[in-house]
Coordinates of N, CA and C in Angstrom, one line a residue:
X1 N 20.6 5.9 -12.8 CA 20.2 5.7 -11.4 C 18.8 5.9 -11.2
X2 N 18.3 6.6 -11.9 CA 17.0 7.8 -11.9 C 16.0 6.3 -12.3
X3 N 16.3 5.8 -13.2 CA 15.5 5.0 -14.0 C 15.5 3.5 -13.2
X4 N 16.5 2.8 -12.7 CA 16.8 1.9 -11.4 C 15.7 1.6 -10.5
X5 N 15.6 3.2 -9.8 CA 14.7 3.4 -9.0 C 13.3 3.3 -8.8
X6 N 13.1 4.0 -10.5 CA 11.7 3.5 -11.1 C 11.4 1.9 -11.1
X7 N 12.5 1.3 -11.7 CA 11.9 -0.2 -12.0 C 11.9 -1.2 -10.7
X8 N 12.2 0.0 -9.5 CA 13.0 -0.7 -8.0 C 10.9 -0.6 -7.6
X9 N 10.6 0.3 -7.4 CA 9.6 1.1 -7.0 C 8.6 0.9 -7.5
X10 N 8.1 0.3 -9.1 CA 7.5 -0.4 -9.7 C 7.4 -1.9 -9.2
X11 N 8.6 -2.8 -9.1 CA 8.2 -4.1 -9.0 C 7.6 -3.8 -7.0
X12 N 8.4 -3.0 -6.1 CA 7.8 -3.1 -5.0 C 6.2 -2.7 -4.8
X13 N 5.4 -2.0 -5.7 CA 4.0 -1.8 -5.6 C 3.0 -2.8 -6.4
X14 N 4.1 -3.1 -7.6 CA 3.5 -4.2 -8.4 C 3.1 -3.3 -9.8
X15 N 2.4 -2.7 -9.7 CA 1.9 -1.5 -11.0 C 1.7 -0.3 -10.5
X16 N 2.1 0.6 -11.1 CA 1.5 2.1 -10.8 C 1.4 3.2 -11.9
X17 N 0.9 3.8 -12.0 CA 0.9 4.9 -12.7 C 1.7 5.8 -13.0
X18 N 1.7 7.3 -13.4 CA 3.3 8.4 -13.7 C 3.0 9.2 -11.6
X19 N 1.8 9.2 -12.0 CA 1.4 10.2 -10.7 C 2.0 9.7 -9.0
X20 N 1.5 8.2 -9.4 CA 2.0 7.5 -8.3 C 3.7 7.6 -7.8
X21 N 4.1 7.5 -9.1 CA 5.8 7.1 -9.6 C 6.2 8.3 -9.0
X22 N 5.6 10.0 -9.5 CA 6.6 10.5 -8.9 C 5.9 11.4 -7.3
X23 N 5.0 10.8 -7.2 CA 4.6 10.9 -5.3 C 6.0 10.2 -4.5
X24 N 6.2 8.6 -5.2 CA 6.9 7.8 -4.3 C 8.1 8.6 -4.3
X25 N 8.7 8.8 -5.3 CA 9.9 9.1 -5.8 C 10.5 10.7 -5.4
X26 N 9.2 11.5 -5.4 CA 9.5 13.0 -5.0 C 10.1 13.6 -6.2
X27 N 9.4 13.6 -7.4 CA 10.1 13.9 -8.4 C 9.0 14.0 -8.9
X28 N 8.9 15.9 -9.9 CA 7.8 15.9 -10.7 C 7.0 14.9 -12.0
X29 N 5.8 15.5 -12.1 CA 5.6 14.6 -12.8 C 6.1 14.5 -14.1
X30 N 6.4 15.4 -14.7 CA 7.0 15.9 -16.3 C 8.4 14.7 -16.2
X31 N 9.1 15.1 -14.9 CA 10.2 14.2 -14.5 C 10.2 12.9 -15.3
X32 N 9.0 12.6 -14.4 CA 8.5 11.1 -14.0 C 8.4 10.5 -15.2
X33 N 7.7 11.6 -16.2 CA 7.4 11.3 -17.5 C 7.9 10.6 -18.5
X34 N 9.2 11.6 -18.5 CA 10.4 11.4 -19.4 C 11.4 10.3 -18.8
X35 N 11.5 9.9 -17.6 CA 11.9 8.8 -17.2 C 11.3 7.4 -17.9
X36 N 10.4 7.6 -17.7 CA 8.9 6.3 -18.3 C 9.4 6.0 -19.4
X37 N 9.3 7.3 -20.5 CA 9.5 6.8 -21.9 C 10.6 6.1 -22.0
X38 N 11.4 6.6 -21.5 CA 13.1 5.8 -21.5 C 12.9 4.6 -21.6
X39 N 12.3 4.5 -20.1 CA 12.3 2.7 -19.8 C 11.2 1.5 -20.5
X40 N 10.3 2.6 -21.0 CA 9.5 2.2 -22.1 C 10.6 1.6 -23.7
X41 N 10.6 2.8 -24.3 CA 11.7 2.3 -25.2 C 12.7 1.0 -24.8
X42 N 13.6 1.2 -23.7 CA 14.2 0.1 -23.4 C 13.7 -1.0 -23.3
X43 N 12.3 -1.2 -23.1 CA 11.5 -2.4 -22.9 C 11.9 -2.9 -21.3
X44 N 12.1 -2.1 -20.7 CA 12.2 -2.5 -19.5 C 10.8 -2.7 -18.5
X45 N 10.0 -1.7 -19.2 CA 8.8 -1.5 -18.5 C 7.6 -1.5 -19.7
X46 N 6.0 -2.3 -19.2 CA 5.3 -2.5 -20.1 C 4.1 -1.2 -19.7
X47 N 2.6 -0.8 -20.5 CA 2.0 -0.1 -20.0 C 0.8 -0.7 -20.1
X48 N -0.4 -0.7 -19.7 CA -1.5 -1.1 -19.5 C -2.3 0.3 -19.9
X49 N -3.3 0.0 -20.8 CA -4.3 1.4 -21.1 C -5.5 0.9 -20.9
X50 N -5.9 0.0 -20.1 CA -7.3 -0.4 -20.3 C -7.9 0.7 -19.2
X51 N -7.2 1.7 -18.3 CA -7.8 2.8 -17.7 C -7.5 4.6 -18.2
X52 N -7.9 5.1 -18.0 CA -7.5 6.5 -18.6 C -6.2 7.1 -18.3
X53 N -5.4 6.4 -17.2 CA -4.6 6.3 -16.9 C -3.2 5.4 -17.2
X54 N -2.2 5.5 -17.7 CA -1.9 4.7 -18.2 C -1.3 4.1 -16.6
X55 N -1.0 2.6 -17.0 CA 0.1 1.7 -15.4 C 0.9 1.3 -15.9
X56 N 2.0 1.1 -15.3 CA 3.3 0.4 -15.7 C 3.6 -0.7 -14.8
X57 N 4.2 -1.6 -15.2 CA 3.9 -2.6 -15.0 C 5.3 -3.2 -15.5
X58 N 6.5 -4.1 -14.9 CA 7.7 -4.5 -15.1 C 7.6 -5.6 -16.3
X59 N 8.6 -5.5 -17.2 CA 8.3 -6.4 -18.7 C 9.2 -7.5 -18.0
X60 N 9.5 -8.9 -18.9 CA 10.3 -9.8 -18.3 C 11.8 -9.0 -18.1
X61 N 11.9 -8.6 -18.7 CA 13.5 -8.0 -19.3 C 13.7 -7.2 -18.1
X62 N 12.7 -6.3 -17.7 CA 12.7 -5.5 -16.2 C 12.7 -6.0 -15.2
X63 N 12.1 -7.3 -15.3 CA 12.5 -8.1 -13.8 C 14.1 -8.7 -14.2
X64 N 14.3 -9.1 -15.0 CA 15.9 -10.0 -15.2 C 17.0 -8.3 -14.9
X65 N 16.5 -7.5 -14.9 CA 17.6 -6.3 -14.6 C 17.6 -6.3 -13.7
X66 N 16.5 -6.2 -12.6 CA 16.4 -6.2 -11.1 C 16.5 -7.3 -10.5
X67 N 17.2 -8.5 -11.2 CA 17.5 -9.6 -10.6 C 16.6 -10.5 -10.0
X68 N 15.3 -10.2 -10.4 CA 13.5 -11.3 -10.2 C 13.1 -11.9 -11.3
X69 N 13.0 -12.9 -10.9 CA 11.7 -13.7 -11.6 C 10.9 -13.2 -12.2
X70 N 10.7 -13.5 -13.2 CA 9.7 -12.9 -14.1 C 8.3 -13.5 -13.7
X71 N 7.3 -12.4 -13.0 CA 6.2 -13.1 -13.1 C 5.2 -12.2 -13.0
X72 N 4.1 -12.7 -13.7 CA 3.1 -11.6 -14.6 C 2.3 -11.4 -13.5
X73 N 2.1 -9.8 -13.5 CA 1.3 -9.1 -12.0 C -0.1 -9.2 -12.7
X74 N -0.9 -9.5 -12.8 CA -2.6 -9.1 -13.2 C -3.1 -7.8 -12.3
X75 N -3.4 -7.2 -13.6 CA -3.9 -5.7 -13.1 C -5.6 -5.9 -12.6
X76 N -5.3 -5.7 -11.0 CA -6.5 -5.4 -10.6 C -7.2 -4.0 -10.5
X77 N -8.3 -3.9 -11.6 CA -8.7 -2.4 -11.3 C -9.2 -1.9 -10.3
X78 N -10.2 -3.3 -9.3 CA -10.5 -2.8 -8.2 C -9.6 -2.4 -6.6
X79 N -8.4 -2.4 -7.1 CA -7.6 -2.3 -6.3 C -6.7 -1.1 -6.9
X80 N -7.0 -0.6 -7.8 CA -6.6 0.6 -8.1 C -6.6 2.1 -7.0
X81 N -7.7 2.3 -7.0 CA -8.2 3.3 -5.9 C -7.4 3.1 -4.1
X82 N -7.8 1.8 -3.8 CA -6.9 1.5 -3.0 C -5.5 2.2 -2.8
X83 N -5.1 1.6 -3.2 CA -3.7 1.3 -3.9 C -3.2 3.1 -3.9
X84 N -4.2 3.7 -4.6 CA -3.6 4.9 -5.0 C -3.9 5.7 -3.3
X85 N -4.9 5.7 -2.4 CA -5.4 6.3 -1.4 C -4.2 5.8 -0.3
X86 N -3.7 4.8 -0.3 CA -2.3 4.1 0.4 C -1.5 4.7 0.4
X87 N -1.0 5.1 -1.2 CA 0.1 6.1 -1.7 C 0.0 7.1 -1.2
X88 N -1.1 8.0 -1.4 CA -0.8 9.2 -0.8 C -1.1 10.0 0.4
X89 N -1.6 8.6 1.2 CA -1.1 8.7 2.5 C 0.0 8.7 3.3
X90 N 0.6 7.6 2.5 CA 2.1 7.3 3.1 C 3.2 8.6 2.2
X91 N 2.8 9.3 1.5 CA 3.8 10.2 0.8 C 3.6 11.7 2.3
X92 N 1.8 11.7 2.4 CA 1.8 12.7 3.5 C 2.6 12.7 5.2
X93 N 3.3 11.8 4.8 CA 3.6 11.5 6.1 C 4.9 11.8 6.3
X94 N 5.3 12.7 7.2 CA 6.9 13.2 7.0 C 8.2 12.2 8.3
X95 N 7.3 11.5 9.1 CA 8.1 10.6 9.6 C 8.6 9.1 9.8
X96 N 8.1 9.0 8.5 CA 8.4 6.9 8.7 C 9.8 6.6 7.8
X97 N 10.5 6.2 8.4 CA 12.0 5.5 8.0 C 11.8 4.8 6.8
X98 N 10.9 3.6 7.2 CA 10.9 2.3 6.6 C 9.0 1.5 6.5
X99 N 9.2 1.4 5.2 CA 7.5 1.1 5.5 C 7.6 -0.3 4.3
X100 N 6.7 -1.2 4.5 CA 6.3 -2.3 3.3 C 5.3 -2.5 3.0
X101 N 4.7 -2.9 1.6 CA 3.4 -3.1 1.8 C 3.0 -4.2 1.6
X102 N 1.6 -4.3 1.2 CA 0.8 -5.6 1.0 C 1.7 -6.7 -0.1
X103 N 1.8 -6.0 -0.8 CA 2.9 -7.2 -2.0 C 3.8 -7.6 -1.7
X104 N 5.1 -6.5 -1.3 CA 6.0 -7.1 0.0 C 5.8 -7.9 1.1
X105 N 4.7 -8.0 1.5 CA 4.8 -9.0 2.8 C 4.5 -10.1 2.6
X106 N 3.4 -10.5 1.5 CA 3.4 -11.5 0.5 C 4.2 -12.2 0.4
X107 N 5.0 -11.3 -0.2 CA 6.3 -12.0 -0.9 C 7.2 -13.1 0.0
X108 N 7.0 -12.0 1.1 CA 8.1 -13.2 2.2 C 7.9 -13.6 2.7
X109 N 6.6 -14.1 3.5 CA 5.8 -14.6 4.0 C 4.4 -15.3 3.7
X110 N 4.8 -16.1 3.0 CA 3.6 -16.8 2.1 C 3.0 -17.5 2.9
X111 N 3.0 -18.0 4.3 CA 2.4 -18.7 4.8 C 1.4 -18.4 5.8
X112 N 1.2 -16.6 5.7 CA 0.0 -16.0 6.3 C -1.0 -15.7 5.2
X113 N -2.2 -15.6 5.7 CA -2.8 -15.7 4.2 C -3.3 -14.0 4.7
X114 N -3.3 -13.6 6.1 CA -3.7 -12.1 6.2 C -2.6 -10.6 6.1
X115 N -2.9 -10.0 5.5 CA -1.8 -8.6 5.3 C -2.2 -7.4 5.8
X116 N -1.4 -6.4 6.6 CA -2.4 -5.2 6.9 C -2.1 -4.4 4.9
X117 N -2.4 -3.7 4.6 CA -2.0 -2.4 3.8 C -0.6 -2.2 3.8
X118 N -0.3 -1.9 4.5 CA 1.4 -1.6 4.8 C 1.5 -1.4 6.4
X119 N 3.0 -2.0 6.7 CA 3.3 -1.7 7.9 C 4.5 -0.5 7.9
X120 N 5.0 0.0 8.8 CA 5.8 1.6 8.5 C 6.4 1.3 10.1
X121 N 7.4 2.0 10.1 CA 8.4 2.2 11.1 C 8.8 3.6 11.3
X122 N 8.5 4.5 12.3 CA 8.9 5.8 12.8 C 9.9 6.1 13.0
X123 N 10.9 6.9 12.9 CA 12.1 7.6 13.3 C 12.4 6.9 14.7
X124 N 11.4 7.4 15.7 CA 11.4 6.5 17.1 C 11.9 5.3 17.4
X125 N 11.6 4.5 16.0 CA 11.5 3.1 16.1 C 9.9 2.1 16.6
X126 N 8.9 3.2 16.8 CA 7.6 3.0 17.1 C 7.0 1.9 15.5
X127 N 6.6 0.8 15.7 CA 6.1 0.7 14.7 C 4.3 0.2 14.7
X128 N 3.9 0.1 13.2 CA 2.5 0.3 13.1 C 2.3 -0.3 11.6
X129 N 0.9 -0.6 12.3 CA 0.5 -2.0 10.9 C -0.7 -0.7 10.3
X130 N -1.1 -0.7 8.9 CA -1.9 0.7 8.2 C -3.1 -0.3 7.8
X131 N -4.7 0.0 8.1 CA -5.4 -0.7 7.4 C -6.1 0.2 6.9
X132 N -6.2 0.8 5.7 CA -7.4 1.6 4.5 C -8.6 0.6 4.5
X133 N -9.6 1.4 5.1 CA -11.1 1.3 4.5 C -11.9 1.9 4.6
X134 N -12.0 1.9 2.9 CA -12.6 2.7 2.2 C -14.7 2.5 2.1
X135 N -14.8 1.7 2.5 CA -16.2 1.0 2.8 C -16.2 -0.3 3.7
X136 N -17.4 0.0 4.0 CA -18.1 -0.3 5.1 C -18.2 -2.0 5.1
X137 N -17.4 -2.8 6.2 CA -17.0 -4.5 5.5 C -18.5 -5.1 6.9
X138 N -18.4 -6.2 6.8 CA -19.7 -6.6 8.3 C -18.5 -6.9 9.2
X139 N -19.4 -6.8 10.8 CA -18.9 -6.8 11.6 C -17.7 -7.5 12.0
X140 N -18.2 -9.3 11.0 CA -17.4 -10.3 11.3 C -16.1 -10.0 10.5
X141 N -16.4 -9.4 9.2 CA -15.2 -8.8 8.6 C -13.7 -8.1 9.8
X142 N -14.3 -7.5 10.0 CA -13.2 -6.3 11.0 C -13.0 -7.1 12.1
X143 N -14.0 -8.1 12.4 CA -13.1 -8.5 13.9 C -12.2 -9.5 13.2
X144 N -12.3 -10.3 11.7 CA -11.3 -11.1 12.0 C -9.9 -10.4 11.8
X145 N -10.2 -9.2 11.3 CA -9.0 -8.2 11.4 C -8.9 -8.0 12.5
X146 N -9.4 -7.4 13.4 CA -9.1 -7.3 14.6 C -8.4 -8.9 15.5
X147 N -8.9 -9.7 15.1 CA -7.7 -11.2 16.0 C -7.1 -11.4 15.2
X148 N -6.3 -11.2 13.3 CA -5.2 -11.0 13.1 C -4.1 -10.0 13.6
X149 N -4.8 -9.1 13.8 CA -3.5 -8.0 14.9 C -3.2 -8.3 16.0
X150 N -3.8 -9.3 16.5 CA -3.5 -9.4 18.2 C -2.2 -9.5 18.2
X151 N -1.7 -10.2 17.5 CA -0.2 -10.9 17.8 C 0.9 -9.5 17.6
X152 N 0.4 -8.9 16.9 CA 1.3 -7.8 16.4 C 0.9 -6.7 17.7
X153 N -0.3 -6.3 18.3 CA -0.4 -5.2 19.2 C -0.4 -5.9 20.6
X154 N 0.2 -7.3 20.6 CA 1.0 -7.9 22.5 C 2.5 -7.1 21.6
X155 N 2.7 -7.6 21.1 CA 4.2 -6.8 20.6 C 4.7 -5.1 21.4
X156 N 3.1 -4.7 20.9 CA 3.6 -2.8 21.5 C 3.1 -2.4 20.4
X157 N 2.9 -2.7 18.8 CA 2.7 -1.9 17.7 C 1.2 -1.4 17.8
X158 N 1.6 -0.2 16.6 CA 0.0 0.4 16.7 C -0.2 0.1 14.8
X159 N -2.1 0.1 15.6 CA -2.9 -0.1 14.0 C -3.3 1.2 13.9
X160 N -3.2 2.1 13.0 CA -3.7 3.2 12.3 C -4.5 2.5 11.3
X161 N -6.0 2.9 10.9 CA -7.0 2.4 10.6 C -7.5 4.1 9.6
X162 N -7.1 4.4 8.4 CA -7.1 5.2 7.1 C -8.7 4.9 7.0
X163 N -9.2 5.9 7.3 CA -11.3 5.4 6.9 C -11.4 7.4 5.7
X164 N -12.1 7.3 4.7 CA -12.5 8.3 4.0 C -13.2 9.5 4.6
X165 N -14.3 9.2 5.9 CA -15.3 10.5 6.1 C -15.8 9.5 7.5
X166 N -16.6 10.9 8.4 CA -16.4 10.7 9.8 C -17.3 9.6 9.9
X167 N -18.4 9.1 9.6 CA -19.1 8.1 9.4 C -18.3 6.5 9.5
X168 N -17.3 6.5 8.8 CA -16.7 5.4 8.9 C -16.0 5.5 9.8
X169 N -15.1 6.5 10.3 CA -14.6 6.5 10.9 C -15.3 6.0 12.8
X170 N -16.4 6.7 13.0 CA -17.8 6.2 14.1 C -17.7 5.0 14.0
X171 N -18.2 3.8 12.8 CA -18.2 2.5 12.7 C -16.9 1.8 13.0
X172 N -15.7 2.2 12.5 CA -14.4 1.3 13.3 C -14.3 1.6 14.3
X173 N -14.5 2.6 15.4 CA -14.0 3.2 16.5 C -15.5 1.8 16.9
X174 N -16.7 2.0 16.6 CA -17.6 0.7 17.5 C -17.1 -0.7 17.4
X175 N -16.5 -0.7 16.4 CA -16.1 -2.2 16.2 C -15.1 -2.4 17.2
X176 N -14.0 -1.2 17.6 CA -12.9 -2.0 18.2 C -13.1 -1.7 19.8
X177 N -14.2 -0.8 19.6 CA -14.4 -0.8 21.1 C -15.7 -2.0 21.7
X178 N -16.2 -2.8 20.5 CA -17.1 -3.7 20.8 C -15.7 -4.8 20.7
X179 N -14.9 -5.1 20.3 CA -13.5 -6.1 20.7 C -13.0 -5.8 21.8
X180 N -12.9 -4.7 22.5 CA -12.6 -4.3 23.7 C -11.1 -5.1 24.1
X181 N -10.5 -4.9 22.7 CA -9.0 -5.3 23.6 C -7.7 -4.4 23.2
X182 N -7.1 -3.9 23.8 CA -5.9 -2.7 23.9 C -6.4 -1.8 22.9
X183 N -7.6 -1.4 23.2 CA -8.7 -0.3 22.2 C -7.3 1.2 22.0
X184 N -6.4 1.3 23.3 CA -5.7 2.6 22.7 C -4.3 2.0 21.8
X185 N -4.0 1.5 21.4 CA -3.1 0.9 20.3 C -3.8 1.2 19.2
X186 N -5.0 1.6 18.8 CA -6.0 1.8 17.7 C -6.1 3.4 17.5
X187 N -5.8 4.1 16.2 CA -5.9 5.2 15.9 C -6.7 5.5 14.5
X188 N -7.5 5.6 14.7 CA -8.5 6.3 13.5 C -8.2 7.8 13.0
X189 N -7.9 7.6 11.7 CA -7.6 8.6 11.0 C -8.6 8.9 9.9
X190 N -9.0 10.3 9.3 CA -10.2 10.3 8.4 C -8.9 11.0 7.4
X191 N -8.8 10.4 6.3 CA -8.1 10.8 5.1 C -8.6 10.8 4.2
X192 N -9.0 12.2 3.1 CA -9.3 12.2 1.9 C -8.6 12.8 1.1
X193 N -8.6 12.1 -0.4 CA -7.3 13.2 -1.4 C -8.0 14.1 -2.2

């Protein structure tokens, strides 16, 4: 069941690491470990070492167990960091039901070409689109983020906007107060791991 979950939680992120694996999963890492090898041996799961880290990454055999298509993820390294700063945001968070991310939304909706990070859903039923950034994009950057949300914040949803240190955090707060539309639906958070 243990191992399932791994290969459930892998194809949902696309690649991850041991560290990542057992953040999602809430299971040490030694855990996490010995899980890995298993599904390693089985050839369920492949690893990537081109970082000091190793990533796992679903083999064809691991998608045909989980009932997908086999189709080969390319490991982006610069979306590594990302990717990992997302995770352990969303692990710090003790109240979201239901959350998807960037790969997931993808997936079912191919015919947007824009994704927040992940969107997440509250116990309340309050929901919220997550955008991480990590550096500093140009103006025009953020606003066309900002009029891909519209549609989502006439709904009621809120954008929580994940910035590293107070500085960034200053620059999105001007950006969406220079868009000047339902500026309190917008929550700036300064997260660092």
């Amino acid at each position: 069941m243990e191992q399932i979950k791994i290969l459930e939680v892998i194809n949902q992120w696309g690649y991850l690491d041991t560290y990542q694996i057992s953040l999602l999963l809430k299971k040490s890492v030694r855990t996490t470990d010995t899980l890995l090898r298993i599904l390693q041996e089985k050839k369920l799961i492949l690893v990537n070492q081109d970082t000091r880290k190793n990533i796992y990454f679903l083999s064809p055999l691991g998608n045909r167990r989980l009932g997908k298509e086999s189709k080969k993820r390319r490991l982006l390294l610069n979306e590594l960091k990302h990717q990992d700063i997302t995770i352990k945001w969303l692990c710090k968070q003790s109240n979201i039901v239901h959350y998807e991310n960037e790969l997931e939304l993808k997936r079912f909706n191919s015919k947007k070409d824009k994704y927040p990070d992940l969107t997440i859903e509250y116990e309340n039923g309050t929901k919220a689109w997550v955008e991480i950034e990590r550096t500093r994009k140009s103006k025009e950057r953020i606003e066309d983020k900002l009029d891909n949300m519209r549609e989502h914040i006439k709904d009621g949803h809120k954008v929580i906007w994940i910035v590293p240190n107070k500085e960034m955090a200053n620059f999105i707060k001007e950006q969406i107060n220079e868009y000047n539309w339902n500026n309190d639906n917008h929550i700036v958070e300064i997260f660092s791991d």
